Amino acid sequence: CALPISRRELLLLQYLERFPHRLFSATLNGSQTHTQMPSFKQFLHTAKDSFFRRKPITEAAEHTFDENNEKLLPSDAESQTTNKLTRSLGGFDLVLLGIGSTLGAGVYISTGQIAAAVGPSVIFCFFIAAAASMLAGFSYAEFASRVPKAGSVYLFSYVTIGEMVAWIMGWDLILEYIIGTAAVARSWSAYFDNLTGGAMSQAMNDSFFGSWRIDGVFSVPDPFAFMLILILSFIVCLGVKESALFNNICTFVNLFVILFITVVGCFYIDISNWSDVPFFAADSTTFIANVATCFFAYIGFDVIATSAEEVKKPGKDIPVGIIGSLTGCLLSYMSVSTIISLIVPFTLLSTEAAQSAPLSAAFDLRGVGWARHIINIGALVGMSTSLLAALFPLPRIIYSLARDGLLPPFFSQINQRFRTPINGMLLAGSFAGLLALLFDVNALASMMSVGTIIAYTTVSASVLILRYRDATTPAVSTKCTSAVVVFILSAIIFSLSYHYGQRYFSDEAYYAIVSILGAETLLPVVYLFYIRRTSFDTTVAAALKYACPWVPAVPLLAIGANMFFIVTLDYMHWVRVGGWLVVGLVIYLSYGMWNSLERNKRLKESLLKNDSYVYADVVSYYVAA
């Protein structure tokens, strides 16, 4: 077994691993081998190994920087293959990509709906939500600049936690982007149909397909949404430059419309709409619920981390793209929400007509009805960029999973003309198109919120774990990892008690329980700060091109905010996401775990070290040789 392993023997090894009933425990004794069927305990040991198997961060990054620590140089592995993505995105492209993915129809609709619920304090809702999103953005910026490869949170968790968790994160991202694509396409079609007076929907309802509707499952087919997804999928397949160009043009139009709303609205401001009403017009429960809604409105900047492998200077451009896009979204949301709450009393935005198109209704009330046409253009263009941003990372996530062996290698092939993973785009785009065509995706759209917050939490926790792993001894690092897990669980319990405790306890008991749980949540925080002060090597962060500031405070605050908001979601969201994850685990346990390149590499190393557990067929092959 000390002989080199060829591709033939490795494929045999991989084949045998896929079928546990063919797995043998063999010991070599001269020319004789003794075999026996593996126990269930041995199979569980294999699964446990896959759970904690991590990819070395140096191998995952596979890059070096030039002498200025800015420009990325290709590694030997990258220079020897043509099956790779091209680095052609700059910081400006990333900022517009992040803004385009976040500023969809929400800036035209959600701002008015939230203003109707909380009054002038809507600006604080968007500011607090932006601050919470920025906390997660700092962690994304560090990881994406440190490991500038396609995969986003999948790759981050692979190098930090383990392969099975990484697969769950990658599978979660696929769900998020597919559902997001179908939901945005449906919204685009519905908005356009509303502008035409319902002509399209009426035609479909009057046709044979009108009888297909099953509430909560099937809806009347929407061929317009299906064609829209196919068109934008084609644009994504053309290449990253073409996709960036389309996004940049549409984002500029969207920003121009927002600037138009702000400038024109300034001529119709009435300060009494703020001064004559309570600034905080809603109670604390309603205010916090709307902060959570605003937080979900900032979802989208993770597309920048997914495109890290196509960025020219990831160490510099990715932090600029993430922080710049969140800042641009914050300014856009706050300017629009300020204008809409100043030009009309917020109570007039509560009507049914105003809730569907609040900005248009607000300008109509001030006699500026012609502005609705420009607002409608901005809404459609904004949804187009959101749709492109949902499609853009899909083939890159699939490509990253397939490149590591967790999906068939067919999806890791790069088209040599367009330099994009077309195979993954064709599959994901077709599936998203069918969802938009046939199914009622409104009930599924909220699954995106669950998946995104899980991803945000995983990235923030990964930054903490990796920082303490690099800057402390292994024994201390293990304790710090346990402290991070304890903090996440404590934050979940505290958030559940805060949001729902008053339903089951008296006021005195409620405040006592929340206080005790809050204090308990601070215990792992105190421990992490203690280690940071006494046993932490600060030179590790100094060597990074970009480092998340104020560790561990920023990642811990990000995790706490994520847990605080995620428990406000309905339990059915968790049921749907859980069903999707179960499907993903079946795929991983039946294919990905046995075909993982990281696992095969370790198996080869184990055989070269003459491990005691080998395969009878492989041993017999060498005996015969």
Coordinates of C-alpha atoms in Angstrom, one line a residue:
C1 CA 0.0 0.0 0.0
A2 CA 3.0 2.3 0.0
L3 CA 2.9 2.3 -3.8
P4 CA 1.4 5.4 -5.6
I5 CA -2.3 5.4 -6.1
S6 CA -3.4 5.9 -9.7
R7 CA -6.6 7.4 -11.0
R8 CA -8.0 3.9 -11.6
E9 CA -7.4 2.7 -8.1
L10 CA -8.8 5.9 -6.6
L11 CA -12.0 5.5 -8.7
L12 CA -12.3 1.9 -7.5
L13 CA -11.9 3.2 -3.9
Q14 CA -14.5 5.8 -4.5
Y15 CA -16.9 3.3 -6.0
L16 CA -16.5 0.9 -3.1
E17 CA -17.2 3.7 -0.6
R18 CA -20.5 4.5 -2.3
F19 CA -21.8 1.1 -1.4
P20 CA -21.3 0.2 2.3
H21 CA -22.2 -3.4 1.8
R22 CA -19.0 -3.7 -0.4
L23 CA -16.8 -2.1 2.3
F24 CA -14.3 -4.4 4.0
S25 CA -11.9 -4.2 6.8
A26 CA -8.8 -6.0 5.6
T27 CA -5.4 -6.7 7.0
L28 CA -2.6 -7.7 4.8
N29 CA -0.8 -10.9 5.9
G30 CA 1.6 -12.0 3.2
S31 CA -0.5 -12.9 0.2
Q32 CA -3.7 -13.5 2.2
T33 CA -6.4 -11.0 3.1
H34 CA -9.1 -11.3 5.8
T35 CA -12.3 -9.5 5.1
Q36 CA -15.5 -8.8 7.0
M37 CA -18.6 -6.6 6.6
P38 CA -18.4 -3.2 8.4
S39 CA -20.5 -2.5 11.4
F40 CA -23.0 0.3 11.7
K41 CA -20.6 1.9 14.1
Q42 CA -17.9 2.1 11.4
F43 CA -20.4 3.7 9.0
L44 CA -21.3 6.3 11.6
H45 CA -17.6 6.9 12.1
T46 CA -17.3 7.7 8.4
A47 CA -20.2 10.1 8.6
K48 CA -18.7 11.8 11.7
D49 CA -15.5 12.3 9.8
S50 CA -17.3 14.0 7.0
F51 CA -19.0 16.3 9.4
F52 CA -15.8 17.7 10.8
R53 CA -13.6 17.4 7.7
R54 CA -12.4 20.9 6.8
K55 CA -10.7 22.2 3.8
P56 CA -7.3 23.9 4.6
I57 CA -7.7 27.7 4.2
T58 CA -4.5 27.9 2.3
E59 CA -5.7 25.4 -0.2
A60 CA -9.2 27.0 -0.5
A61 CA -7.7 30.4 -1.1
E62 CA -5.0 29.3 -3.7
H63 CA -3.7 32.8 -4.3
T64 CA -0.9 35.2 -3.6
F65 CA -0.8 39.0 -3.7
D66 CA 1.7 41.2 -5.4
E67 CA 4.2 43.3 -3.5
N68 CA 1.6 46.0 -2.8
N69 CA -0.7 43.3 -1.3
E70 CA -3.5 44.4 -3.7
K71 CA -3.4 42.7 -7.0
L72 CA -4.2 39.0 -7.1
L73 CA -1.6 36.7 -8.7
P74 CA -2.6 33.3 -10.1
S75 CA -1.4 30.2 -8.2
D76 CA 0.3 27.3 -9.9
A77 CA -2.9 25.3 -9.9
E78 CA -4.9 28.2 -11.5
S79 CA -2.3 28.8 -14.2
Q80 CA -2.3 25.2 -15.3
T81 CA -6.0 24.9 -16.0
T82 CA -8.5 26.7 -18.3
N83 CA -11.5 25.5 -16.3
K84 CA -11.7 28.6 -14.2
L85 CA -13.6 31.9 -13.9
T86 CA -12.1 35.1 -15.1
R87 CA -11.3 38.0 -12.8
S88 CA -12.9 41.1 -14.4
L89 CA -15.0 42.9 -11.8
G90 CA -13.8 46.0 -10.0
G91 CA -14.9 47.7 -6.8
F92 CA -17.4 50.0 -8.7
D93 CA -19.1 47.0 -10.3
L94 CA -19.4 45.3 -6.9
V95 CA -21.0 48.4 -5.3
L96 CA -23.6 48.5 -8.1
L97 CA -24.1 44.8 -8.0
G98 CA -24.9 44.9 -4.2
I99 CA -27.2 48.0 -4.6
G100 CA -29.0 46.3 -7.6
S101 CA -29.6 43.1 -5.6
T102 CA -31.0 45.0 -2.6
L103 CA -32.9 47.9 -4.0
G104 CA -35.8 46.2 -5.8
A105 CA -39.4 47.0 -5.5
G106 CA -39.0 47.3 -1.7
V107 CA -37.7 50.8 -1.8
Y108 CA -40.9 51.8 -3.7
I109 CA -43.4 49.8 -1.6
S110 CA -41.9 48.7 1.8
T111 CA -40.9 52.3 2.7
G112 CA -44.6 53.5 2.5
Q113 CA -46.0 50.4 4.2
I114 CA -43.6 50.8 7.2
A115 CA -44.2 54.5 7.3
A116 CA -47.9 53.8 7.6
A117 CA -47.2 51.5 10.6
V118 CA -44.7 53.5 12.6
G119 CA -45.0 57.1 11.4
P120 CA -42.0 59.4 11.2
S121 CA -39.8 56.9 13.1
V122 CA -39.6 54.9 9.9
I123 CA -36.2 56.5 9.3
F124 CA -34.9 54.9 12.5
C125 CA -36.3 51.5 11.5
F126 CA -34.2 51.6 8.3
F127 CA -31.1 53.0 10.2
I128 CA -31.2 50.3 12.9
A129 CA -31.7 47.6 10.3
A130 CA -28.8 48.9 8.2
A131 CA -26.5 48.9 11.3
A132 CA -27.4 45.2 12.0
S133 CA -26.8 44.3 8.3
M134 CA -23.5 46.2 8.4
L135 CA -22.3 44.1 11.3
A136 CA -22.7 40.9 9.1
G137 CA -21.2 42.8 6.2
F138 CA -17.9 43.3 8.0
S139 CA -17.6 39.5 8.5
Y140 CA -18.5 38.8 4.9
A141 CA -15.8 41.4 3.8
E142 CA -13.1 39.7 5.8
F143 CA -13.8 36.2 4.6
A144 CA -14.4 37.0 1.0
S145 CA -11.1 39.0 0.8
R146 CA -9.3 36.3 2.7
V147 CA -10.7 33.4 0.6
P148 CA -11.6 35.1 -2.8
K149 CA -13.2 32.0 -4.4
A150 CA -16.8 31.3 -5.6
G151 CA -19.0 29.8 -2.9
S152 CA -19.6 32.5 -0.3
V153 CA -20.8 31.1 3.0
Y154 CA -20.4 27.5 1.7
L155 CA -16.7 28.0 1.3
F156 CA -16.4 30.0 4.5
S157 CA -18.0 27.3 6.6
Y158 CA -16.0 24.6 4.8
V159 CA -12.6 26.0 5.9
T160 CA -13.9 26.8 9.4
I161 CA -16.5 24.3 10.6
G162 CA -16.7 21.2 8.4
E163 CA -17.9 19.7 5.1
M164 CA -21.4 18.7 6.1
V165 CA -22.2 22.1 7.5
A166 CA -20.7 23.6 4.3
W167 CA -23.0 21.5 2.2
I168 CA -26.0 22.6 4.2
M169 CA -25.0 26.2 3.7
G170 CA -24.5 25.7 0.0
W171 CA -27.8 23.9 -0.4
D172 CA -29.4 26.7 1.6
L173 CA -28.0 29.3 -0.8
I174 CA -29.4 27.4 -3.8
L175 CA -32.8 27.5 -2.2
E176 CA -32.5 31.2 -1.4
Y177 CA -31.6 32.2 -4.9
I178 CA -34.0 29.9 -6.7
I179 CA -37.0 31.0 -4.6
G180 CA -35.8 34.6 -4.8
T181 CA -35.6 34.4 -8.6
A182 CA -39.1 32.9 -9.0
A183 CA -40.7 35.4 -6.5
V184 CA -39.1 38.5 -8.1
A185 CA -40.2 37.3 -11.6
R186 CA -43.7 36.8 -10.3
S187 CA -43.7 40.3 -8.7
W188 CA -42.3 41.9 -11.9
S189 CA -45.1 40.2 -13.9
A190 CA -47.8 41.2 -11.4
Y191 CA -46.6 44.8 -11.3
F192 CA -46.5 45.1 -15.1
D193 CA -49.9 43.4 -15.3
N194 CA -51.3 46.1 -12.9
L195 CA -50.0 48.8 -15.2
T196 CA -51.9 47.3 -18.1
G197 CA -55.1 47.1 -16.1
G198 CA -54.9 43.4 -15.5
A199 CA -55.1 42.5 -19.1
M200 CA -52.6 39.6 -18.9
S201 CA -54.0 38.0 -15.8
Q202 CA -57.5 38.3 -17.1
A203 CA -56.6 36.6 -20.3
M204 CA -55.0 33.7 -18.4
N205 CA -58.0 33.4 -16.1
D206 CA -60.4 33.2 -19.0
S207 CA -58.3 30.5 -20.7
F208 CA -58.1 26.8 -20.0
F209 CA -55.4 27.4 -17.5
G210 CA -57.6 29.4 -15.2
S211 CA -58.9 26.2 -13.7
W212 CA -55.4 25.2 -12.5
R213 CA -55.4 27.3 -9.4
I214 CA -55.0 25.4 -6.1
D215 CA -54.5 27.9 -3.2
G216 CA -51.1 27.7 -1.6
V217 CA -49.8 25.2 -4.3
F218 CA -50.6 25.9 -7.9
S219 CA -51.4 29.3 -9.4
V220 CA -52.6 30.4 -12.8
P221 CA -49.6 29.9 -15.1
D222 CA -47.5 33.0 -15.7
P223 CA -45.6 32.6 -19.0
F224 CA -44.4 36.2 -18.8
A225 CA -42.5 35.4 -15.6
F226 CA -41.1 32.2 -17.1
M227 CA -39.8 34.1 -20.2
L228 CA -38.3 36.8 -18.1
I229 CA -36.2 34.3 -16.2
L230 CA -35.1 32.7 -19.4
I231 CA -34.0 36.0 -20.9
L232 CA -32.0 37.1 -17.8
S233 CA -30.5 33.5 -17.5
F234 CA -29.3 34.0 -21.1
I235 CA -27.7 37.3 -20.1
V236 CA -26.0 35.7 -17.1
C237 CA -24.6 32.9 -19.4
L238 CA -23.1 35.5 -21.7
G239 CA -20.4 36.3 -19.2
V240 CA -19.7 38.3 -16.1
K241 CA -18.9 41.5 -18.0
E242 CA -22.2 41.4 -19.8
S243 CA -24.1 40.7 -16.6
A244 CA -22.3 43.6 -14.9
L245 CA -23.0 46.0 -17.7
F246 CA -26.7 45.2 -17.7
N247 CA -26.8 45.5 -13.9
N248 CA -24.9 48.8 -14.0
I249 CA -27.3 50.4 -16.5
C250 CA -30.4 49.3 -14.6
T251 CA -29.0 50.3 -11.2
F252 CA -28.1 53.8 -12.6
V253 CA -31.7 54.2 -13.8
N254 CA -33.0 53.0 -10.4
L255 CA -30.8 55.4 -8.5
F256 CA -31.9 58.2 -10.8
V257 CA -35.6 57.5 -10.1
I258 CA -34.8 57.5 -6.3
L259 CA -33.0 60.9 -6.7
F260 CA -36.0 62.2 -8.7
I261 CA -38.3 61.2 -5.9
T262 CA -36.1 62.9 -3.3
V263 CA -35.7 66.1 -5.3
V264 CA -39.3 66.5 -6.4
G265 CA -40.6 65.5 -3.0
C266 CA -38.6 68.3 -1.4
F267 CA -40.9 70.9 -3.0
Y268 CA -43.9 69.3 -1.3
I269 CA -42.6 68.8 2.2
D270 CA -44.9 69.8 5.0
I271 CA -43.1 69.8 8.4
S272 CA -46.4 69.5 10.2
N273 CA -46.6 65.9 9.1
W274 CA -43.8 65.3 11.7
S275 CA -44.4 68.1 14.3
D276 CA -48.1 67.5 14.8
V277 CA -47.9 63.8 15.4
P278 CA -45.8 61.7 17.8
F279 CA -42.5 60.9 16.2
F280 CA -42.6 57.3 17.5
A281 CA -46.3 56.7 16.6
A282 CA -46.2 53.0 17.3
D283 CA -45.6 50.9 20.4
S284 CA -42.4 49.1 21.0
T285 CA -43.6 45.8 19.8
T286 CA -44.8 47.2 16.5
F287 CA -41.6 49.2 16.1
I288 CA -39.4 46.2 16.6
A289 CA -41.5 44.1 14.2
N290 CA -41.0 46.8 11.5
V291 CA -37.3 47.0 12.2
A292 CA -37.2 43.3 11.4
T293 CA -39.0 43.9 8.2
C294 CA -36.5 46.6 7.3
F295 CA -33.7 44.2 8.1
F296 CA -35.0 41.7 5.5
A297 CA -35.1 44.6 3.0
Y298 CA -31.3 44.8 3.2
I299 CA -30.8 41.2 2.1
G300 CA -28.8 40.9 -1.0
F301 CA -25.2 42.0 -0.5
D302 CA -24.0 38.4 -0.1
V303 CA -24.0 38.2 -3.9
I304 CA -20.8 40.2 -3.8
A305 CA -19.1 37.4 -1.7
T306 CA -20.4 34.8 -4.2
S307 CA -18.6 36.6 -7.1
A308 CA -15.3 36.9 -5.2
E309 CA -13.5 34.6 -7.7
E310 CA -14.2 37.1 -10.5
V311 CA -12.9 40.2 -8.7
K312 CA -9.7 41.7 -9.9
K313 CA -8.5 42.9 -6.5
P314 CA -10.5 41.0 -3.9
G315 CA -8.5 42.2 -0.9
K316 CA -9.4 45.8 -1.7
D317 CA -12.6 45.7 -3.8
I318 CA -14.8 43.2 -1.9
P319 CA -14.8 45.3 1.4
V320 CA -15.5 48.4 -0.7
G321 CA -18.3 46.6 -2.6
I322 CA -20.0 45.3 0.5
I323 CA -19.7 48.4 2.7
G324 CA -20.3 50.8 -0.2
S325 CA -23.5 49.0 -1.3
L326 CA -25.0 48.8 2.2
T327 CA -24.2 52.5 2.6
G328 CA -25.9 53.3 -0.7
C329 CA -28.9 51.3 0.2
L330 CA -29.2 53.0 3.6
L331 CA -29.1 56.4 2.0
S332 CA -31.7 55.4 -0.6
Y333 CA -34.1 53.9 1.9
M334 CA -33.8 56.8 4.4
S335 CA -34.2 59.4 1.7
V336 CA -37.4 57.8 0.3
S337 CA -38.9 57.1 3.7
T338 CA -38.2 60.6 4.9
I339 CA -39.8 62.1 1.8
I340 CA -42.9 59.9 1.9
S341 CA -43.5 60.6 5.6
L342 CA -43.1 64.4 5.1
I343 CA -45.2 65.0 2.0
V344 CA -48.4 63.4 3.4
P345 CA -49.6 62.4 6.9
F346 CA -48.6 58.8 7.5
T347 CA -52.2 57.9 8.4
L348 CA -53.2 58.4 4.8
L349 CA -50.8 55.6 3.7
S350 CA -52.9 53.0 5.5
T351 CA -55.6 52.7 2.9
E352 CA -55.7 49.6 0.6
A353 CA -54.9 51.6 -2.5
A354 CA -51.9 53.3 -0.8
Q355 CA -50.5 50.0 0.5
S356 CA -50.1 48.6 -3.0
A357 CA -48.3 51.6 -4.4
P358 CA -47.6 54.1 -1.5
L359 CA -45.2 56.4 -3.3
S360 CA -47.6 56.9 -6.3
A361 CA -50.5 57.4 -3.9
A362 CA -48.5 60.0 -1.9
F363 CA -47.6 62.0 -5.0
D364 CA -51.2 61.7 -6.2
L365 CA -52.4 63.2 -2.9
R366 CA -50.2 66.2 -3.5
G367 CA -51.4 66.7 -7.1
V368 CA -48.2 65.3 -8.8
G369 CA -49.9 62.3 -10.4
W370 CA -47.6 62.5 -13.4
A371 CA -44.7 61.3 -11.2
R372 CA -46.2 57.8 -10.9
H373 CA -45.0 57.0 -14.4
I374 CA -41.4 57.6 -13.5
I375 CA -41.9 55.7 -10.2
N376 CA -43.3 52.7 -12.1
I377 CA -40.3 52.7 -14.4
G378 CA -38.0 52.7 -11.4
A379 CA -39.9 49.9 -9.8
L380 CA -39.7 47.7 -12.9
V381 CA -36.0 48.4 -13.4
G382 CA -35.3 47.8 -9.7
M383 CA -37.0 44.4 -9.9
S384 CA -35.0 43.6 -13.0
T385 CA -31.7 44.2 -11.2
S386 CA -33.0 42.1 -8.2
L387 CA -33.9 39.3 -10.6
L388 CA -30.4 39.4 -12.2
A389 CA -28.7 39.5 -8.8
A390 CA -30.7 36.4 -7.7
L391 CA -29.7 34.5 -10.9
F392 CA -26.1 35.6 -11.0
P393 CA -24.7 33.7 -8.0
L394 CA -26.7 30.5 -8.6
P395 CA -24.4 28.8 -11.2
R396 CA -21.4 29.9 -9.1
I397 CA -22.6 28.2 -6.0
I398 CA -23.4 25.1 -8.0
Y399 CA -20.0 25.3 -9.7
S400 CA -18.2 25.6 -6.3
L401 CA -20.1 22.5 -4.9
A402 CA -19.3 20.5 -8.0
R403 CA -15.6 21.6 -8.0
D404 CA -15.3 20.1 -4.6
G405 CA -17.0 16.8 -5.6
L406 CA -20.2 17.3 -3.7
L407 CA -22.2 17.5 -7.0
P408 CA -21.5 15.8 -10.3
P409 CA -18.5 17.2 -12.2
F410 CA -20.8 18.1 -15.1
F411 CA -21.7 21.3 -13.2
S412 CA -18.1 22.4 -12.6
Q413 CA -17.4 22.8 -16.3
I414 CA -16.7 26.3 -17.5
N415 CA -17.7 27.4 -21.0
Q416 CA -14.5 28.3 -22.8
R417 CA -16.2 31.1 -24.8
F418 CA -18.2 32.9 -22.2
R419 CA -16.1 31.8 -19.1
T420 CA -19.2 31.0 -17.1
P421 CA -20.6 27.7 -15.6
I422 CA -23.4 27.4 -18.1
N423 CA -24.5 23.9 -17.1
G424 CA -25.5 25.0 -13.6
M425 CA -27.2 28.1 -14.9
L426 CA -29.3 26.1 -17.4
L427 CA -30.5 23.7 -14.6
A428 CA -31.1 26.4 -11.9
G429 CA -32.7 28.8 -14.4
S430 CA -35.0 26.2 -15.8
F431 CA -36.1 25.1 -12.3
A432 CA -36.7 28.7 -11.2
G433 CA -38.6 29.3 -14.4
L434 CA -40.9 26.4 -13.8
L435 CA -41.5 27.5 -10.2
A436 CA -42.5 31.0 -11.5
L437 CA -44.6 29.5 -14.2
L438 CA -46.7 27.0 -12.3
F439 CA -46.5 27.4 -8.5
D440 CA -47.7 29.9 -5.9
V441 CA -44.3 31.2 -4.8
N442 CA -45.7 33.9 -2.5
A443 CA -45.9 31.3 0.3
L444 CA -42.3 30.3 -0.4
A445 CA -40.8 33.7 -0.7
S446 CA -40.4 34.1 3.1
M447 CA -38.0 31.1 3.1
M448 CA -35.4 33.4 1.7
S449 CA -35.3 35.3 5.0
V450 CA -34.6 32.2 7.0
G451 CA -31.9 31.0 4.7
T452 CA -30.2 34.4 4.6
I453 CA -30.1 35.0 8.3
I454 CA -28.7 31.5 8.9
A455 CA -26.0 32.3 6.4
Y456 CA -25.3 35.7 8.1
T457 CA -25.0 33.9 11.4
T458 CA -22.7 31.2 10.1
V459 CA -20.3 33.8 8.5
S460 CA -20.1 35.8 11.7
A461 CA -19.5 32.7 13.8
S462 CA -16.9 31.5 11.3
V463 CA -14.9 34.7 11.6
L464 CA -14.9 34.3 15.4
I465 CA -13.8 30.7 15.2
L466 CA -11.1 31.2 12.7
R467 CA -9.7 34.3 14.4
Y468 CA -9.4 32.5 17.8
R469 CA -8.1 29.4 16.0
D470 CA -5.3 31.3 14.4
A471 CA -4.5 33.5 17.4
T472 CA -4.6 31.1 20.3
T473 CA -3.5 27.6 21.2
P474 CA -5.6 24.6 20.1
A475 CA -6.9 24.0 23.6
V476 CA -8.0 27.6 24.0
S477 CA -9.4 27.6 20.5
T478 CA -11.7 24.6 21.3
K479 CA -13.0 26.4 24.3
C480 CA -13.7 29.6 22.3
T481 CA -15.5 27.6 19.7
S482 CA -17.7 26.1 22.4
A483 CA -18.3 29.6 23.8
V484 CA -19.5 30.8 20.4
V485 CA -22.0 27.9 20.1
V486 CA -23.2 28.6 23.7
F487 CA -23.7 32.2 22.8
I488 CA -25.8 31.4 19.7
L489 CA -28.0 29.0 21.7
S490 CA -28.4 31.5 24.5
A491 CA -29.2 34.3 22.1
I492 CA -32.0 32.2 20.6
I493 CA -33.5 31.4 24.0
F494 CA -33.3 35.0 25.1
S495 CA -34.9 36.2 21.9
L496 CA -37.7 33.7 22.1
S497 CA -38.4 34.8 25.7
Y498 CA -38.3 38.5 24.8
H499 CA -40.7 38.2 21.9
Y500 CA -43.2 35.6 23.3
G501 CA -42.7 35.5 27.1
Q502 CA -45.5 38.0 27.9
R503 CA -48.0 35.6 26.4
Y504 CA -47.4 33.0 29.1
F505 CA -46.0 34.9 32.2
S506 CA -47.1 37.8 34.3
D507 CA -45.2 41.1 33.9
E508 CA -43.0 40.5 37.0
A509 CA -42.1 36.9 35.9
Y510 CA -41.5 38.0 32.4
Y511 CA -39.0 40.8 33.3
A512 CA -37.2 38.4 35.7
I513 CA -36.9 35.7 33.2
V514 CA -35.6 38.1 30.5
S515 CA -33.1 39.6 32.8
I516 CA -31.7 36.2 33.9
L517 CA -31.5 34.9 30.4
G518 CA -29.9 38.2 29.2
A519 CA -27.2 37.9 31.9
E520 CA -26.6 34.2 31.0
T521 CA -26.2 35.2 27.4
L522 CA -23.4 37.6 28.4
L523 CA -21.3 34.8 30.1
P524 CA -19.7 33.5 26.8
V525 CA -19.2 37.1 25.7
V526 CA -17.2 37.8 28.9
Y527 CA -15.1 34.7 28.3
L528 CA -14.3 35.6 24.7
F529 CA -13.3 39.1 25.7
Y530 CA -11.1 37.7 28.5
I531 CA -9.2 35.4 26.0
R532 CA -9.0 38.4 23.7
R533 CA -7.2 40.4 26.4
T534 CA -5.0 37.6 27.9
S535 CA -4.1 35.0 25.2
F536 CA -4.7 36.6 21.8
D537 CA -2.1 37.1 19.1
T538 CA -3.1 40.4 17.5
T539 CA -0.5 40.1 14.8
V540 CA -2.7 37.6 12.9
A541 CA -5.4 40.3 12.1
A542 CA -2.7 42.8 11.3
A543 CA -1.4 40.5 8.5
L544 CA -4.8 40.4 6.8
K545 CA -5.6 42.6 3.8
Y546 CA -8.9 43.4 5.4
A547 CA -9.9 42.4 8.9
C548 CA -13.3 42.6 10.6
P549 CA -13.0 45.5 13.2
W550 CA -13.4 45.1 16.9
V551 CA -13.4 41.3 17.1
P552 CA -15.2 39.7 19.0
A553 CA -17.7 42.6 19.5
V554 CA -18.8 43.0 15.9
P555 CA -19.4 39.3 15.1
L556 CA -21.2 38.8 18.4
L557 CA -23.5 41.7 17.9
A558 CA -24.2 40.5 14.4
I559 CA -25.1 37.0 15.7
G560 CA -27.3 38.5 18.4
A561 CA -29.1 40.8 16.0
N562 CA -29.7 37.9 13.6
M563 CA -31.1 35.7 16.3
F564 CA -33.3 38.5 17.6
F565 CA -34.9 39.0 14.2
I566 CA -35.1 35.4 13.0
V567 CA -37.4 34.2 15.9
T568 CA -40.0 36.7 14.7
L569 CA -40.6 34.6 11.6
D570 CA -43.6 32.2 11.4
Y571 CA -42.9 28.6 12.3
M572 CA -44.1 27.4 8.8
H573 CA -41.0 29.1 7.3
W574 CA -38.9 26.7 9.4
V575 CA -41.0 23.7 8.3
R576 CA -40.5 24.5 4.6
V577 CA -36.8 25.2 5.0
G578 CA -36.4 22.0 7.1
G579 CA -38.0 20.0 4.3
W580 CA -35.6 21.5 1.8
L581 CA -32.6 20.7 4.0
V582 CA -33.8 17.1 4.5
V583 CA -33.7 16.7 0.7
G584 CA -30.2 18.2 0.7
L585 CA -29.0 15.8 3.3
V586 CA -30.3 12.8 1.4
I587 CA -28.3 14.0 -1.7
Y588 CA -25.2 14.6 0.4
L589 CA -25.3 11.2 2.2
S590 CA -26.0 9.4 -1.1
Y591 CA -23.5 11.2 -3.3
G592 CA -21.6 14.2 -2.0
M593 CA -20.1 12.5 1.1
W594 CA -18.7 9.6 -1.0
N595 CA -17.4 11.8 -3.9
S596 CA -15.9 14.7 -1.9
L597 CA -12.4 15.5 -3.3
E598 CA -11.2 16.4 0.1
R599 CA -12.2 13.0 1.4
N600 CA -10.6 11.2 -1.5
K601 CA -7.4 13.1 -1.0
R602 CA -7.4 12.0 2.7
L603 CA -8.1 8.4 1.7
K604 CA -5.2 8.4 -0.6
E605 CA -2.9 9.8 2.0
S606 CA -4.2 7.2 4.5
L607 CA -3.4 4.4 2.0
L608 CA 0.0 5.7 1.4
K609 CA 0.6 5.6 5.1
N610 CA -0.4 1.9 5.1
D611 CA -3.5 2.3 7.3
S612 CA -4.9 -0.8 8.9
Y613 CA -8.4 -0.2 7.3
V614 CA -8.1 -0.7 3.5
Y615 CA -10.1 -2.3 0.8
A616 CA -9.8 -6.0 0.0
D617 CA -10.0 -5.3 -3.8
V618 CA -7.2 -2.7 -3.6
V619 CA -5.0 -4.9 -1.4
S620 CA -5.5 -7.9 -3.7
Y621 CA -4.6 -5.7 -6.7
Y622 CA -1.3 -4.8 -5.2
V623 CA -0.6 -8.4 -4.0
A624 CA -1.2 -9.6 -7.6
A625 CA 1.0 -6.9 -8.9

